[in-house]
Coordinates of C-alpha atoms and ligand atoms in Angstrom, one line a residue:
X26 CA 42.0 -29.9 12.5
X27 CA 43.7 -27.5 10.2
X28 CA 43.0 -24.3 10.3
X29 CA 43.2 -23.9 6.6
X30 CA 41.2 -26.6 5.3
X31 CA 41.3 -26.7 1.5
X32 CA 37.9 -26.7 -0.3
X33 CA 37.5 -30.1 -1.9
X34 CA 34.3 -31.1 -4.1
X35 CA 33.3 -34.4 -5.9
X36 CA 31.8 -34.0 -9.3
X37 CA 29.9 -37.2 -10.6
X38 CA 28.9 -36.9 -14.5
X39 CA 26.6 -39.4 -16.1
X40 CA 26.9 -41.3 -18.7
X41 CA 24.8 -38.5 -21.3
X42 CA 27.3 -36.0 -20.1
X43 CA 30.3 -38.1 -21.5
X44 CA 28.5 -39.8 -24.0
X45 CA 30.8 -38.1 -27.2
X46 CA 34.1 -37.3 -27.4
X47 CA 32.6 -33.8 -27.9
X48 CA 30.6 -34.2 -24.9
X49 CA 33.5 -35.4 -22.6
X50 CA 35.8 -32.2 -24.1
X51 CA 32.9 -29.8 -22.9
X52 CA 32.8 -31.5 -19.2
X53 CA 36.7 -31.1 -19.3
X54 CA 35.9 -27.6 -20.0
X55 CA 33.8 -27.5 -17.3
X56 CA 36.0 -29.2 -15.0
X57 CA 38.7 -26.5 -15.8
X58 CA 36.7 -23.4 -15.3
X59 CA 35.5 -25.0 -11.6
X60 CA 39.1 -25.2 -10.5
X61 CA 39.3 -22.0 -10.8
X62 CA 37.0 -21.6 -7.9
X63 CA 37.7 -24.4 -5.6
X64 CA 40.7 -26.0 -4.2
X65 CA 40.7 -29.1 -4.9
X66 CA 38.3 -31.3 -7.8
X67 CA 37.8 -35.3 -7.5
X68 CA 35.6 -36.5 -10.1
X69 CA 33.2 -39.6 -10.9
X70 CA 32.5 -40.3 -14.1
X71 CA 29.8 -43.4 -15.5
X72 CA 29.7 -45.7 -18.7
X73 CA 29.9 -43.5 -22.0
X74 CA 25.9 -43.1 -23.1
X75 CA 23.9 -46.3 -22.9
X76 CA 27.4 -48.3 -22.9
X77 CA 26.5 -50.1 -20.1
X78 CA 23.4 -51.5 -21.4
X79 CA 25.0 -52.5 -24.6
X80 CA 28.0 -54.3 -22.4
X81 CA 24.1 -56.0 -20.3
X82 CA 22.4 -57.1 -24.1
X83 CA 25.6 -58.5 -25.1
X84 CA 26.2 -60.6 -21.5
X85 CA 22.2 -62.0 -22.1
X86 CA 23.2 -63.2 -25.5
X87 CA 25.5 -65.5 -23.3
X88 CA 23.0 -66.4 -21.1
X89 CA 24.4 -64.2 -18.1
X90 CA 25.3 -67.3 -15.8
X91 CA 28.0 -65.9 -14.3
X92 CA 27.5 -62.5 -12.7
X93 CA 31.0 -62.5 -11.6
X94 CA 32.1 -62.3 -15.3
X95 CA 29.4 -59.9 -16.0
X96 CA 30.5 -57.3 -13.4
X97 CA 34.6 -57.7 -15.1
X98 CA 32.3 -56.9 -18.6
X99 CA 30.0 -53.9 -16.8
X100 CA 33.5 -52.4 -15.4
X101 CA 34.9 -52.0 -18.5
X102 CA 32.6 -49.1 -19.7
X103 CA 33.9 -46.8 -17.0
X104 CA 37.6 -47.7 -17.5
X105 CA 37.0 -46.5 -20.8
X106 CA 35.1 -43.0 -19.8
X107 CA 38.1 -42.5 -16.9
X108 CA 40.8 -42.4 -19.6
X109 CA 39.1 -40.3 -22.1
X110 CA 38.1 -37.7 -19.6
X111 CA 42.0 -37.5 -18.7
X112 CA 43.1 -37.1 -21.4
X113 CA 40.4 -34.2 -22.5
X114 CA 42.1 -32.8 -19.2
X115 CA 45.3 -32.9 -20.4
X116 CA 44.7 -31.7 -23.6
X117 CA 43.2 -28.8 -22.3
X118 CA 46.7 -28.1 -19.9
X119 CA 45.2 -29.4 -16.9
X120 CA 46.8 -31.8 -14.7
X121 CA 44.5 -35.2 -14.2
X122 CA 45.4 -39.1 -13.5
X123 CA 42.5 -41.6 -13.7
X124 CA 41.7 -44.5 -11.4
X125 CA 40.1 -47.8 -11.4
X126 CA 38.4 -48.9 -8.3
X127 CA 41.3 -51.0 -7.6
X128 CA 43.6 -48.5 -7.8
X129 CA 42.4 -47.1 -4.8
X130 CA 40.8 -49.5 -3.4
X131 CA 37.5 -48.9 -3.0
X132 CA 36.4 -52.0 -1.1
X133 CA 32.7 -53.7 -1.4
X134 CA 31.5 -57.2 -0.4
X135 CA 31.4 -60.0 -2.6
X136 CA 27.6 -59.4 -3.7
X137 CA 28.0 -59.2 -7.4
X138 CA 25.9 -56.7 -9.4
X139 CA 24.6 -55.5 -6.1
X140 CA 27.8 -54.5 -4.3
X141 CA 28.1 -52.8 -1.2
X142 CA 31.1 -50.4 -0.3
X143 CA 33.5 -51.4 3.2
X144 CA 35.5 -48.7 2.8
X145 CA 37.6 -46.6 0.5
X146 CA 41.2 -45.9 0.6
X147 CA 41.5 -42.1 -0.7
X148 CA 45.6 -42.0 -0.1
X149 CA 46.6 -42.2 -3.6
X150 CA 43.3 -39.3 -4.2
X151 CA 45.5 -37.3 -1.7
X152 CA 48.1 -37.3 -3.2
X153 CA 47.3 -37.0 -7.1
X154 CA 45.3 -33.9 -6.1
X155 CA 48.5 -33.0 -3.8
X156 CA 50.2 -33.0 -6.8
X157 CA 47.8 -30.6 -8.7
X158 CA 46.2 -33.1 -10.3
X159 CA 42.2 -33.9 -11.5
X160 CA 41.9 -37.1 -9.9
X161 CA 39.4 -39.3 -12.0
X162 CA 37.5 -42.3 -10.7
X163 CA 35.4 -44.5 -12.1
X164 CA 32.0 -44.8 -10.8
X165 CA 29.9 -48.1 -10.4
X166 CA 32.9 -50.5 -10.0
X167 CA 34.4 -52.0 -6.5
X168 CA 36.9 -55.0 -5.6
X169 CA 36.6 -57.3 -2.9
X170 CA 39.4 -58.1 -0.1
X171 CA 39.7 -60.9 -2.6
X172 CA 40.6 -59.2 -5.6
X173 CA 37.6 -59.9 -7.8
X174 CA 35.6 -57.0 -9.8
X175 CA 32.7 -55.8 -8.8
X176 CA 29.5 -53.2 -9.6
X177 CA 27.0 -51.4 -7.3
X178 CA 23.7 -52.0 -9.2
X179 CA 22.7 -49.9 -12.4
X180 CA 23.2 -46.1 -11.7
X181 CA 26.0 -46.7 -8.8
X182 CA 28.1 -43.9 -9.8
X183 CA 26.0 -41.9 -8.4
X184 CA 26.6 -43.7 -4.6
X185 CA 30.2 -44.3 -5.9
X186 CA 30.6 -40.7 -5.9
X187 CA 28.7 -39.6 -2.6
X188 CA 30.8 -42.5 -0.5
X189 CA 34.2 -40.6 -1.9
X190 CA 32.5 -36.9 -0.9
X191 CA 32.2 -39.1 2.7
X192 CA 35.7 -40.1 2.9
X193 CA 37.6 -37.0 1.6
X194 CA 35.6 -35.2 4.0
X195 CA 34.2 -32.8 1.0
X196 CA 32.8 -30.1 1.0
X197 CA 29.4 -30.9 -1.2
X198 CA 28.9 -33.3 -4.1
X199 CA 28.0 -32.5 -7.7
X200 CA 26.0 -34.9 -9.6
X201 CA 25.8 -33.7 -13.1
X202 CA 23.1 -35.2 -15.2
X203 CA 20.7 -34.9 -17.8
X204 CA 17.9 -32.9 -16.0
X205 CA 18.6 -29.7 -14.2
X206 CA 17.3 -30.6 -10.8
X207 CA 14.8 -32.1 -9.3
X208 CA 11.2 -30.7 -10.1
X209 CA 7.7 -30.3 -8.0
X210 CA 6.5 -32.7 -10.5
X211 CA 7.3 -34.1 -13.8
X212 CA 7.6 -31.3 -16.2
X213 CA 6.4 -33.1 -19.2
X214 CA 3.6 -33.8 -17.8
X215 CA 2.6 -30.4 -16.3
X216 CA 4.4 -26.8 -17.7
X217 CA 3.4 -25.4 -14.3
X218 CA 6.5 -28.0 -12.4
X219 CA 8.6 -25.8 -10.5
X220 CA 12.5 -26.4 -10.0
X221 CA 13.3 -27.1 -6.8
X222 CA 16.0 -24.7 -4.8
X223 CA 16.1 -27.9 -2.3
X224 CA 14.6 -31.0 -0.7
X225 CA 15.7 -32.9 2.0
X226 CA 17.1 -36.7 1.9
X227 CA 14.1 -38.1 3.1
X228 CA 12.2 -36.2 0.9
X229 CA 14.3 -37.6 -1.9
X230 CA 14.7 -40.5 -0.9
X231 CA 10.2 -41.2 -0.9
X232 CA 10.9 -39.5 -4.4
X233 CA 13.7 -42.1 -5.7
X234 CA 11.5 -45.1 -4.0
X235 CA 8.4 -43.7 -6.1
X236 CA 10.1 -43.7 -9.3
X237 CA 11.4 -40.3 -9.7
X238 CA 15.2 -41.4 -11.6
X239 CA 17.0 -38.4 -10.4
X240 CA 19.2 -40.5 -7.8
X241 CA 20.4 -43.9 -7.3
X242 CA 18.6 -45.0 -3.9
X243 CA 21.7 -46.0 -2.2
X244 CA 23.5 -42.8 -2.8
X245 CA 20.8 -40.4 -1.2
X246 CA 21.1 -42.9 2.1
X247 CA 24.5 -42.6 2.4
X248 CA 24.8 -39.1 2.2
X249 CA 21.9 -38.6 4.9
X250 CA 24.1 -41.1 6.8
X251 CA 27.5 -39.3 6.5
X252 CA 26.0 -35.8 6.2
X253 CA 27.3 -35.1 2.4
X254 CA 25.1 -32.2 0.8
X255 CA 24.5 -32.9 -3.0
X256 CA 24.0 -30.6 -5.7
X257 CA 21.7 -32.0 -8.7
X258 CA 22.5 -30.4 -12.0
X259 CA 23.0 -30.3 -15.9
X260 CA 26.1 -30.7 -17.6
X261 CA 24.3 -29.0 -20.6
X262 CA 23.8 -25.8 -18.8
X263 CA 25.0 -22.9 -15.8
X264 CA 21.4 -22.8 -14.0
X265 CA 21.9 -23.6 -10.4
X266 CA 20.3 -27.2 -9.6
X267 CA 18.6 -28.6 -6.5
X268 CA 20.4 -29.3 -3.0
X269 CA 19.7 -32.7 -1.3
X270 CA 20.5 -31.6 2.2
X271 CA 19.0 -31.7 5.9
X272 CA 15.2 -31.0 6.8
X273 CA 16.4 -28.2 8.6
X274 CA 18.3 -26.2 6.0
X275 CA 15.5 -26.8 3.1
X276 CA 14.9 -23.2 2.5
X277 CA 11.4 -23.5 1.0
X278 CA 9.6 -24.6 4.1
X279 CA 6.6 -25.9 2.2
X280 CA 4.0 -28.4 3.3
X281 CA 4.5 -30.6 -0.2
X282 CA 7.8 -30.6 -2.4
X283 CA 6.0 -33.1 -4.9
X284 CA 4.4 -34.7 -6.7
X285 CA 4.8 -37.8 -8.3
X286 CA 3.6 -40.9 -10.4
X287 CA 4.2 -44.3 -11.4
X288 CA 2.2 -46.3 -13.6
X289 CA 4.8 -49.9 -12.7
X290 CA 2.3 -51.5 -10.8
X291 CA -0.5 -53.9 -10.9
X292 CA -3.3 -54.3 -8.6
X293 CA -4.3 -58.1 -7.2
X294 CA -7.2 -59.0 -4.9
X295 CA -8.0 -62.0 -3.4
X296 CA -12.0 -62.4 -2.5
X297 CA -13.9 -64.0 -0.3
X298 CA -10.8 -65.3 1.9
X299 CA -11.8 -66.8 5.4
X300 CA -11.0 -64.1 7.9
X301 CA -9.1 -65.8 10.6
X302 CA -5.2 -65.9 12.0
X303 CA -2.8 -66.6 9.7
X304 CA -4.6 -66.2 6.4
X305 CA -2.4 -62.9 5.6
X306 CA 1.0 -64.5 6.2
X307 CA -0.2 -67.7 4.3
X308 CA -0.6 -65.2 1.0
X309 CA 2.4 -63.0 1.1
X310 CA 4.9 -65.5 2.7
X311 CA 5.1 -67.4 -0.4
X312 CA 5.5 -64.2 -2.5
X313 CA 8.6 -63.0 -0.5
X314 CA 9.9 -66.5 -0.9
X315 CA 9.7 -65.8 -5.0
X316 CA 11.7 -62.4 -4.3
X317 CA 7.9 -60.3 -5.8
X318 CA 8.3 -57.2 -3.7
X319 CA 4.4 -56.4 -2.2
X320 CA 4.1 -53.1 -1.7
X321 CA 0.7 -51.8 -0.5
X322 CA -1.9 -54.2 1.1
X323 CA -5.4 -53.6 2.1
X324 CA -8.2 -55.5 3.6
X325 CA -12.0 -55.4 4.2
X326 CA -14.0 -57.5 5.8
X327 CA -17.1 -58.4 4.0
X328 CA -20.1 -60.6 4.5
X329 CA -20.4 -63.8 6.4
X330 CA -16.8 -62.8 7.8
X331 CA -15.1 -63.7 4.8
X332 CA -11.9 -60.9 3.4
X333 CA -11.1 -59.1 0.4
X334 CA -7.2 -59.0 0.8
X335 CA -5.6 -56.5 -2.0
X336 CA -2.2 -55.4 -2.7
X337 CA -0.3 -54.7 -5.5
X338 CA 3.2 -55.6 -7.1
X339 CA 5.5 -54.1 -9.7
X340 CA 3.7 -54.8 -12.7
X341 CA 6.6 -56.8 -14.6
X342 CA 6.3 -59.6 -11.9
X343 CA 2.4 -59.6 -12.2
X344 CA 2.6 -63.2 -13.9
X345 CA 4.9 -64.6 -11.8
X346 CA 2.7 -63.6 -8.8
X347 CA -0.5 -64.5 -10.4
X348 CA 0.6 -68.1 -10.1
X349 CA 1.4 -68.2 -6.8
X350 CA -1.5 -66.2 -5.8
X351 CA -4.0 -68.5 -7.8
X352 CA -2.6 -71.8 -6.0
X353 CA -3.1 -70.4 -2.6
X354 CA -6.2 -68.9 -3.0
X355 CA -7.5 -72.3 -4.3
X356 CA -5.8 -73.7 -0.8
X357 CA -7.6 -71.4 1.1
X358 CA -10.5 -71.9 -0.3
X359 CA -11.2 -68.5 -1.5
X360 CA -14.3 -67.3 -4.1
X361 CA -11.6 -65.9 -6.6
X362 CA -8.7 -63.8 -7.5
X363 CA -8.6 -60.8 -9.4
X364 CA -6.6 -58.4 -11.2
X365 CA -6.0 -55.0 -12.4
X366 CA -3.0 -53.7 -14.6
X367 CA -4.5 -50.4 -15.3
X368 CA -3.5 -48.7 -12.3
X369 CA -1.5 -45.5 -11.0
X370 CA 0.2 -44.9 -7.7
X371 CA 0.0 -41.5 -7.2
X372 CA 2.1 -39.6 -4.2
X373 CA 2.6 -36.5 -2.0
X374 CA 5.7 -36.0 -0.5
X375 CA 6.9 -33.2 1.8
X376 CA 8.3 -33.2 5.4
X377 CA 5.8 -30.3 6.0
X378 CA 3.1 -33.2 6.7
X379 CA 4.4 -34.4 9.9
X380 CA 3.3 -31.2 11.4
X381 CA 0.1 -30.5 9.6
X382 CA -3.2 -32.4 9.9
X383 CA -5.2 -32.1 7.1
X384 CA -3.2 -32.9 4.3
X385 CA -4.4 -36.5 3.5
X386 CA -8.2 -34.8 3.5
X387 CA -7.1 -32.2 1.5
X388 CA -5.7 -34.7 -1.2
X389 CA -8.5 -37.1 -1.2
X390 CA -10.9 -33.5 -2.0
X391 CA -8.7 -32.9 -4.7
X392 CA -8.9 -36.2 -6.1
X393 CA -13.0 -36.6 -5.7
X394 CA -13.7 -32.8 -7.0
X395 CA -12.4 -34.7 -10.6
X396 CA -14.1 -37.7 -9.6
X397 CA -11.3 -39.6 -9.6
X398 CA -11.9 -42.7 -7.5
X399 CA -9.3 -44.2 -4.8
X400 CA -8.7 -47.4 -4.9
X401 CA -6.2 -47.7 -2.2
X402 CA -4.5 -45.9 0.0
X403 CA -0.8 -45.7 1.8
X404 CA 1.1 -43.7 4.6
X405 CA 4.3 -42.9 5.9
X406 CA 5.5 -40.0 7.5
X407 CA 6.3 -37.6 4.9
X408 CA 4.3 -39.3 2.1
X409 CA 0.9 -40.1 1.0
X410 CA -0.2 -42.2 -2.3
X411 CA -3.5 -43.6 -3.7
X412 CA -4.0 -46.0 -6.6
X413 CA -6.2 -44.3 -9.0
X414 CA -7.0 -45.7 -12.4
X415 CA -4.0 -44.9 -15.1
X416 CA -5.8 -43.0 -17.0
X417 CA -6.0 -40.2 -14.7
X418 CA -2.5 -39.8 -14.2
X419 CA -1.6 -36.8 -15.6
X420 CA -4.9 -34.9 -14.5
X421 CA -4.5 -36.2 -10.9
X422 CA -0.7 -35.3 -11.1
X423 CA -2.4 -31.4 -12.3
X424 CA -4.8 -31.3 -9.8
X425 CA -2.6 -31.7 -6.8
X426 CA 0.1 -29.6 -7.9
X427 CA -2.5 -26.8 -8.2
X428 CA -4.3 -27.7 -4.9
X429 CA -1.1 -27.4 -2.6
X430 CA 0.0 -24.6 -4.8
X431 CA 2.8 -26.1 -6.0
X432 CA 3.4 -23.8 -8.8
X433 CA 5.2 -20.3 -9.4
X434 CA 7.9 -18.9 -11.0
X435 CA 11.0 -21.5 -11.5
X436 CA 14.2 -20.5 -10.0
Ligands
LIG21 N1 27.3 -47.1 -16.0 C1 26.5 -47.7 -14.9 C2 25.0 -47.8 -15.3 O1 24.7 -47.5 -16.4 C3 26.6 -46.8 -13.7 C4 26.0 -45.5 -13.7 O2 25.7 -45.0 -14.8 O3 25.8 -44.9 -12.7 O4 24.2 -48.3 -14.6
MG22 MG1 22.9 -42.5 -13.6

């Protein structure tokens, strides 16, 4: 170990924060007045604005059959972004080189579109920073032992950047994006959100899995996994962001850190089913096999021992799973099937739970004091959601916020 280990830190900025020529000068800016501070800067940067989607529309005029041509299309938005940000670096007097994924490599499987990093080679990072340099990667984008092109899944940059924090040993991870942190709940729809000083992966990772966009999934289990601390922040402003980083050094200490919503579900029931072995696994078998993601499930037993099984799915594949559902329900011989897109999953999630009874009990008051009926109900350690009708959302999201005091001055 050397004794005088240089400070190194991995900046990722998003595609709004280089989305101009203006925009990428200002991050350039940024960039400079950092080094100024730290040893050592390697930085991620994503697609220009909403390149990416334009490079997606333009690949489904085409038909998409080949996702191994469209990840060589997706790639090409961060080559772009890599060479502009350079050369705002070098305009400025500062020393920078860019690199392609290949460049490196930074090696993934073959699963294209959904690629999964082997391992990264940082040598030629080493040395371009050896030399003085800015070194700029390009988010998203891997290659395969094989030497084809590939991409992480939409928003990889993020998980680009926290698996380079891992393998240059960094010191902490910025992600700079378009909000300032990550928030108690979702400021539009409650003045009273509070900012956030820290929350812990699992905590954000219950918050990405609801639907919060701050992080890309992956990136948030990889840095639990290796231990890389991230910092969540604007490009557009100084204030001091949120800090994804162990249970144990989340300063708050509060029961809840949020709350949250998502309105992307749908709500299916399947009446009057016989209630004997082998009925649930005859229902939701044949939805795994058509790739529909089930996510809560409930079941009462009724009358003359027949079940009500319910459960809900995202609501873009409610079609898709209303066919399947119908033809086994008519198998099974079961009184109907119904359905319900008007729903909301709202969700509490705070690692204080694990040690404090009462919390569920305390939500569900919350929720009937407003007579707002739950419809369902789901668990896991450090979260707790309940379908509720949609158009409750935003008062249910108010009520809990106040009821675990979730408010206060921002900071
Ligand atoms: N440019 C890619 C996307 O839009 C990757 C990223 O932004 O993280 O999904
Ligand atoms: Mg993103």
């Amino acid at each position: 170990m050397s004794i005088n280990k240089r400070k190194i830190i991995v900046q990722k900025y998003g595609g709004t924060s280089v989305g101009t020529v203006e925009r990428i000068r200002e991050v350039a800016r940024r960039i400079q007045g950092r080094k100024n501070k730290v040893d050592e800067i390697v930085v991620v940067v994503s697609a220009m604005g909403k390149e990416t989607d334009r490079l997606v529309s333009l690949a489904r005029e085409l038909g998409t059959a080949s996702l191994r041509e469209q990840d060589v299309l997706l790639s090409s938005g961060e080559q772009v972004s890599v060479a502009l940000l350079s050369m705002a670096l070098l305009e400025r007097g500062v020393k920078a080189r860019s690199f392609l994924s290949f460049q490196l490599p930074i090696v993934t499987d073959e699963r294209h579109s959904a690629a999964i990093i082997k391992q990264i080679n940082v040598k030629n990072i080493l040395d371009s920073l050896h030399e003085g340099e800015i070194a700029v990667v390009a988010g998203f984008q891997g290659i395969t032992l094989s030497g084809n092109i590939t991409t992480l899944g939409r928003g990889g940059s993020d998980t680009t950047a926290v698996a380079l924090a891992a393998a240059l040993n960094a010191d902490f991870c910025e992600i700079y994006t378009d909000v300032d942190g990550v928030y108690t709940c979702d400021p539009q729809v409650y003045g009273a959100a509070r900012k956030l000083r820290t929350i812990s992966y699992e905590g954000m990772m219950e918050l990405a899995g609801l639907g919060a966009k701050v992080l890309h999934n992956r990136c948030v289990e990889l840095a639990r996994k290796y231990n890389v601390k991230i910092l969540v922040r604007s490009s557009f402003n100084n204030s001091e962001g949120t800090w994804v980083c162990e249970e144990e050094e989340e300063m708050e200490g509060a029961l809840i850190s949020g709350v949250t919503y998502s309105r992307g579900e749908a709500k299916i029931s399947v009446l009057g089913v016989p209630d004997k072995p082998g009925i649930a696994s005859l229902i939701f078998i044949p939805l795994a096999d058509m790739g529909i993601n089930v996510d809560m499930i409930i079941q009462n037993i009724g009358r003359n021992k027949a079940a009500d099984v319910t459960f809900t799915v995202p609501e873009e594949e409610l079609a898709k799973a209303l066919q399947v559902v119908n033809k086994v329900a008519t198998e099974l011989g079961a009184e109907g099937v119904d359905y319900d897109q008007n729903i909301a999953k709202i969700s509490i999630v705070g690692g204080g739970m694990r040690s404090n009874p009462g919390v569920a009990s305390k939500m569900f008051q919350a929720l009937a004091r407003e007579g707002i009926n739950i419809m369902m109900i789901s668990t896991s350690e450090i979260k707790i959601s309940c379908v509720i009708d949609a158009r409750y959302t935003e008062l249910a999201v108010r009520i809990l916020h106040d009821a675990f005091e979730l408010g206060g001055n921002s900071v």
